[in-house]
Amino acid sequence: MGAAYHIMGRSVPAHQLAIATLGLVTLLAIPKPWNPAPKHPKIIAESEDEKKFIENYVQDHLKAEKH
């Protein structure tokens, strides 16, 4: 067989090091899909009508972005 590296007293084949390196780089480079979506800031309004207006405005514009 090919050459092996001695790491912490054990023989590790080169192909296992290559696979481990590729796996680690892939895990670090790909964005994490299990993270929650970013949260929107809290709406601070002086009245309930203003709060409803802002929420409707934001929802309408989020729908427009998705299309």
Short mmCIF file of N, CA, C and O in Angstrom, two decimals:
data_model
loop_
_atom_site.label_atom_id
_atom_site.label_comp_id
_atom_site.label_asym_id
_atom_site.label_seq_id
_atom_site.Cartn_x
_atom_site.Cartn_y
_atom_site.Cartn_z
N MET A 1 0.83 -1.17 0.00
CA MET A 1 0.00 0.00 0.00
C MET A 1 0.88 1.24 0.00
O MET A 1 2.10 1.16 0.10
N GLY A 2 0.28 2.40 -0.06
CA GLY A 2 1.03 3.65 -0.14
C GLY A 2 1.56 4.11 1.20
O GLY A 2 1.49 3.40 2.21
N ALA A 3 2.09 5.29 1.19
CA ALA A 3 2.68 5.86 2.40
C ALA A 3 1.58 6.22 3.40
O ALA A 3 0.44 6.48 3.04
N ALA A 4 1.97 6.21 4.66
CA ALA A 4 1.04 6.58 5.72
C ALA A 4 1.73 7.59 6.63
O ALA A 4 2.96 7.60 6.77
N TYR A 5 0.94 8.43 7.26
CA TYR A 5 1.46 9.42 8.20
C TYR A 5 1.23 8.90 9.61
O TYR A 5 0.24 8.24 9.89
N HIS A 6 2.14 9.23 10.50
CA HIS A 6 2.00 8.85 11.90
C HIS A 6 1.47 10.06 12.66
O HIS A 6 2.16 11.06 12.82
N ILE A 7 0.23 9.95 13.10
CA ILE A 7 -0.42 11.04 13.83
C ILE A 7 -0.85 10.50 15.18
O ILE A 7 -1.63 9.53 15.25
N MET A 8 -0.36 11.10 16.23
CA MET A 8 -0.66 10.69 17.60
C MET A 8 -0.42 9.19 17.80
O MET A 8 -1.23 8.48 18.41
N GLY A 9 0.65 8.68 17.26
CA GLY A 9 1.03 7.30 17.46
C GLY A 9 0.32 6.29 16.59
O GLY A 9 0.52 5.09 16.76
N ARG A 10 -0.51 6.75 15.68
CA ARG A 10 -1.24 5.83 14.80
C ARG A 10 -0.86 6.09 13.35
O ARG A 10 -0.55 7.21 12.98
N SER A 11 -0.96 5.05 12.54
CA SER A 11 -0.72 5.19 11.10
C SER A 11 -2.03 5.59 10.42
O SER A 11 -3.04 4.92 10.57
N VAL A 12 -1.99 6.70 9.70
CA VAL A 12 -3.17 7.19 9.00
C VAL A 12 -2.83 7.26 7.51
O VAL A 12 -1.93 7.99 7.12
N PRO A 13 -3.56 6.50 6.68
CA PRO A 13 -3.30 6.53 5.24
C PRO A 13 -3.59 7.91 4.65
O PRO A 13 -4.45 8.66 5.14
N ALA A 14 -2.89 8.24 3.59
CA ALA A 14 -3.02 9.56 2.96
C ALA A 14 -4.43 9.79 2.42
O ALA A 14 -4.95 10.90 2.50
N HIS A 15 -5.06 8.73 1.90
CA HIS A 15 -6.40 8.94 1.33
C HIS A 15 -7.42 9.28 2.41
O HIS A 15 -8.36 10.02 2.16
N GLN A 16 -7.24 8.77 3.63
CA GLN A 16 -8.16 9.13 4.71
C GLN A 16 -7.97 10.58 5.14
O GLN A 16 -8.94 11.27 5.47
N LEU A 17 -6.74 11.05 5.12
CA LEU A 17 -6.49 12.47 5.42
C LEU A 17 -7.13 13.36 4.35
O LEU A 17 -7.69 14.42 4.67
N ALA A 18 -7.05 12.94 3.09
CA ALA A 18 -7.63 13.73 2.01
C ALA A 18 -9.15 13.79 2.15
O ALA A 18 -9.76 14.86 2.00
N ILE A 19 -9.78 12.66 2.45
CA ILE A 19 -11.23 12.64 2.62
C ILE A 19 -11.66 13.50 3.81
O ILE A 19 -12.63 14.25 3.73
N ALA A 20 -10.91 13.40 4.91
CA ALA A 20 -11.23 14.20 6.09
C ALA A 20 -11.08 15.69 5.80
O ALA A 20 -11.91 16.51 6.21
N THR A 21 -10.05 16.06 5.05
CA THR A 21 -9.84 17.47 4.70
C THR A 21 -10.96 17.99 3.82
O THR A 21 -11.49 19.08 4.05
N LEU A 22 -11.34 17.23 2.81
CA LEU A 22 -12.44 17.65 1.93
C LEU A 22 -13.75 17.77 2.70
O LEU A 22 -14.53 18.70 2.49
N GLY A 23 -14.01 16.85 3.59
CA GLY A 23 -15.23 16.91 4.40
C GLY A 23 -15.26 18.12 5.30
O GLY A 23 -16.28 18.80 5.42
N LEU A 24 -14.15 18.42 5.94
CA LEU A 24 -14.07 19.58 6.82
C LEU A 24 -14.25 20.88 6.05
O LEU A 24 -14.99 21.77 6.48
N VAL A 25 -13.59 21.00 4.92
CA VAL A 25 -13.72 22.21 4.10
C VAL A 25 -15.16 22.37 3.62
O VAL A 25 -15.71 23.47 3.61
N THR A 26 -15.79 21.28 3.24
CA THR A 26 -17.18 21.34 2.78
C THR A 26 -18.11 21.80 3.90
O THR A 26 -18.98 22.64 3.69
N LEU A 27 -17.92 21.28 5.09
CA LEU A 27 -18.76 21.69 6.22
C LEU A 27 -18.58 23.15 6.57
O LEU A 27 -19.52 23.83 6.98
N LEU A 28 -17.37 23.66 6.41
CA LEU A 28 -17.12 25.07 6.73
C LEU A 28 -17.57 26.02 5.63
O LEU A 28 -17.95 27.15 5.91
N ALA A 29 -17.54 25.55 4.38
CA ALA A 29 -17.84 26.44 3.25
C ALA A 29 -19.33 26.54 2.96
O ALA A 29 -19.81 27.58 2.52
N ILE A 30 -20.07 25.48 3.16
CA ILE A 30 -21.50 25.48 2.84
C ILE A 30 -22.26 26.16 3.97
O ILE A 30 -22.03 25.87 5.15
N PRO A 31 -23.20 27.05 3.64
CA PRO A 31 -24.00 27.69 4.69
C PRO A 31 -24.82 26.65 5.44
O PRO A 31 -25.25 25.66 4.89
N LYS A 32 -25.06 26.92 6.69
CA LYS A 32 -25.78 25.98 7.53
C LYS A 32 -27.29 26.13 7.33
O LYS A 32 -27.87 27.14 7.73
N PRO A 33 -27.96 25.14 6.76
CA PRO A 33 -29.40 25.26 6.52
C PRO A 33 -30.24 25.10 7.77
O PRO A 33 -31.41 25.46 7.77
N TRP A 34 -29.69 24.57 8.84
CA TRP A 34 -30.48 24.35 10.04
C TRP A 34 -30.55 25.58 10.93
O TRP A 34 -31.25 25.56 11.92
N ASN A 35 -29.84 26.65 10.61
CA ASN A 35 -29.95 27.88 11.38
C ASN A 35 -31.30 28.53 11.11
O ASN A 35 -31.79 28.53 9.99
N PRO A 36 -31.90 29.12 12.12
CA PRO A 36 -33.19 29.79 11.91
C PRO A 36 -33.03 31.02 11.00
O PRO A 36 -31.96 31.60 10.91
N ALA A 37 -34.12 31.37 10.36
CA ALA A 37 -34.11 32.55 9.49
C ALA A 37 -33.88 33.80 10.34
O ALA A 37 -34.25 33.85 11.51
N PRO A 38 -33.26 34.82 9.76
CA PRO A 38 -33.03 36.04 10.54
C PRO A 38 -34.35 36.66 10.97
O PRO A 38 -35.31 36.71 10.21
N LYS A 39 -34.37 37.11 12.21
CA LYS A 39 -35.60 37.70 12.74
C LYS A 39 -35.63 39.20 12.43
O LYS A 39 -34.61 39.86 12.38
N HIS A 40 -36.83 39.70 12.23
CA HIS A 40 -37.01 41.11 11.96
C HIS A 40 -36.99 41.87 13.28
O HIS A 40 -37.36 41.34 14.32
N PRO A 41 -36.58 43.12 13.24
CA PRO A 41 -36.55 43.89 14.49
C PRO A 41 -37.97 44.10 15.04
O PRO A 41 -38.95 44.08 14.31
N LYS A 42 -38.02 44.30 16.33
CA LYS A 42 -39.30 44.52 17.00
C LYS A 42 -39.91 45.85 16.56
O LYS A 42 -39.20 46.85 16.43
N ILE A 43 -41.20 45.84 16.32
CA ILE A 43 -41.91 47.06 15.88
C ILE A 43 -42.33 47.83 17.13
O ILE A 43 -43.06 47.32 17.97
N ILE A 44 -41.86 49.08 17.22
CA ILE A 44 -42.23 49.94 18.33
C ILE A 44 -43.10 51.06 17.75
O ILE A 44 -42.61 51.91 17.01
N ALA A 45 -44.37 51.02 18.09
CA ALA A 45 -45.30 52.01 17.57
C ALA A 45 -46.01 52.71 18.73
O ALA A 45 -46.13 52.16 19.83
N GLU A 46 -46.48 53.92 18.45
CA GLU A 46 -47.16 54.68 19.50
C GLU A 46 -48.60 54.24 19.69
O GLU A 46 -49.15 54.37 20.77
N SER A 47 -49.21 53.74 18.62
CA SER A 47 -50.60 53.30 18.74
C SER A 47 -50.77 51.94 18.05
O SER A 47 -49.91 51.50 17.29
N GLU A 48 -51.89 51.29 18.34
CA GLU A 48 -52.17 49.98 17.74
C GLU A 48 -52.38 50.10 16.23
O GLU A 48 -51.97 49.23 15.48
N ASP A 49 -53.00 51.20 15.78
CA ASP A 49 -53.21 51.41 14.34
C ASP A 49 -51.88 51.54 13.60
O ASP A 49 -51.71 50.99 12.51
N GLU A 50 -50.96 52.25 14.20
CA GLU A 50 -49.64 52.43 13.58
C GLU A 50 -48.92 51.09 13.48
O GLU A 50 -48.30 50.77 12.47
N LYS A 51 -49.02 50.29 14.53
CA LYS A 51 -48.38 48.98 14.53
C LYS A 51 -48.96 48.08 13.44
O LYS A 51 -48.23 47.41 12.71
N LYS A 52 -50.29 48.07 13.31
CA LYS A 52 -50.93 47.26 12.26
C LYS A 52 -50.52 47.74 10.87
O LYS A 52 -50.27 46.93 9.98
N PHE A 53 -50.43 49.06 10.69
CA PHE A 53 -50.02 49.61 9.40
C PHE A 53 -48.61 49.16 9.04
O PHE A 53 -48.35 48.73 7.91
N ILE A 54 -47.71 49.24 9.99
CA ILE A 54 -46.32 48.85 9.74
C ILE A 54 -46.24 47.36 9.43
O ILE A 54 -45.55 46.94 8.49
N GLU A 55 -46.96 46.52 10.19
CA GLU A 55 -46.93 45.08 9.94
C GLU A 55 -47.49 44.75 8.56
O GLU A 55 -46.92 43.92 7.84
N ASN A 56 -48.58 45.38 8.17
CA ASN A 56 -49.15 45.14 6.83
C ASN A 56 -48.20 45.61 5.74
O ASN A 56 -48.05 44.93 4.71
N TYR A 57 -47.56 46.74 5.95
CA TYR A 57 -46.61 47.27 4.97
C TYR A 57 -45.44 46.30 4.77
O TYR A 57 -45.06 46.00 3.64
N VAL A 58 -44.90 45.81 5.86
CA VAL A 58 -43.77 44.88 5.79
C VAL A 58 -44.20 43.58 5.10
O VAL A 58 -43.49 43.05 4.24
N GLN A 59 -45.35 43.04 5.47
CA GLN A 59 -45.83 41.79 4.86
C GLN A 59 -46.06 41.96 3.37
O GLN A 59 -45.71 41.08 2.59
N ASP A 60 -46.64 43.07 2.96
CA ASP A 60 -46.88 43.31 1.54
C ASP A 60 -45.57 43.36 0.75
O ASP A 60 -45.46 42.82 -0.35
N HIS A 61 -44.57 44.00 1.32
CA HIS A 61 -43.29 44.12 0.63
C HIS A 61 -42.50 42.82 0.64
O HIS A 61 -41.74 42.55 -0.29
N LEU A 62 -42.67 42.01 1.67
CA LEU A 62 -42.02 40.70 1.67
C LEU A 62 -42.63 39.79 0.62
O LEU A 62 -41.93 39.03 -0.04
N LYS A 63 -43.94 39.88 0.44
CA LYS A 63 -44.61 39.10 -0.61
C LYS A 63 -44.14 39.54 -1.99
O LYS A 63 -43.93 38.73 -2.87
N ALA A 64 -43.97 40.86 -2.16
CA ALA A 64 -43.54 41.39 -3.46
C ALA A 64 -42.11 40.94 -3.77
O ALA A 64 -41.78 40.70 -4.94
N GLU A 65 -41.26 40.81 -2.77
CA GLU A 65 -39.88 40.37 -2.99
C GLU A 65 -39.82 38.92 -3.43
O GLU A 65 -38.96 38.53 -4.21
N LYS A 66 -40.73 38.09 -2.94
CA LYS A 66 -40.72 36.66 -3.26
C LYS A 66 -41.16 36.39 -4.69
O LYS A 66 -40.81 35.38 -5.26
N HIS A 67 -41.90 37.30 -5.27
CA HIS A 67 -42.41 37.08 -6.65
C HIS A 67 -41.44 37.53 -7.66
O HIS A 67 -40.53 37.99 -7.79
#
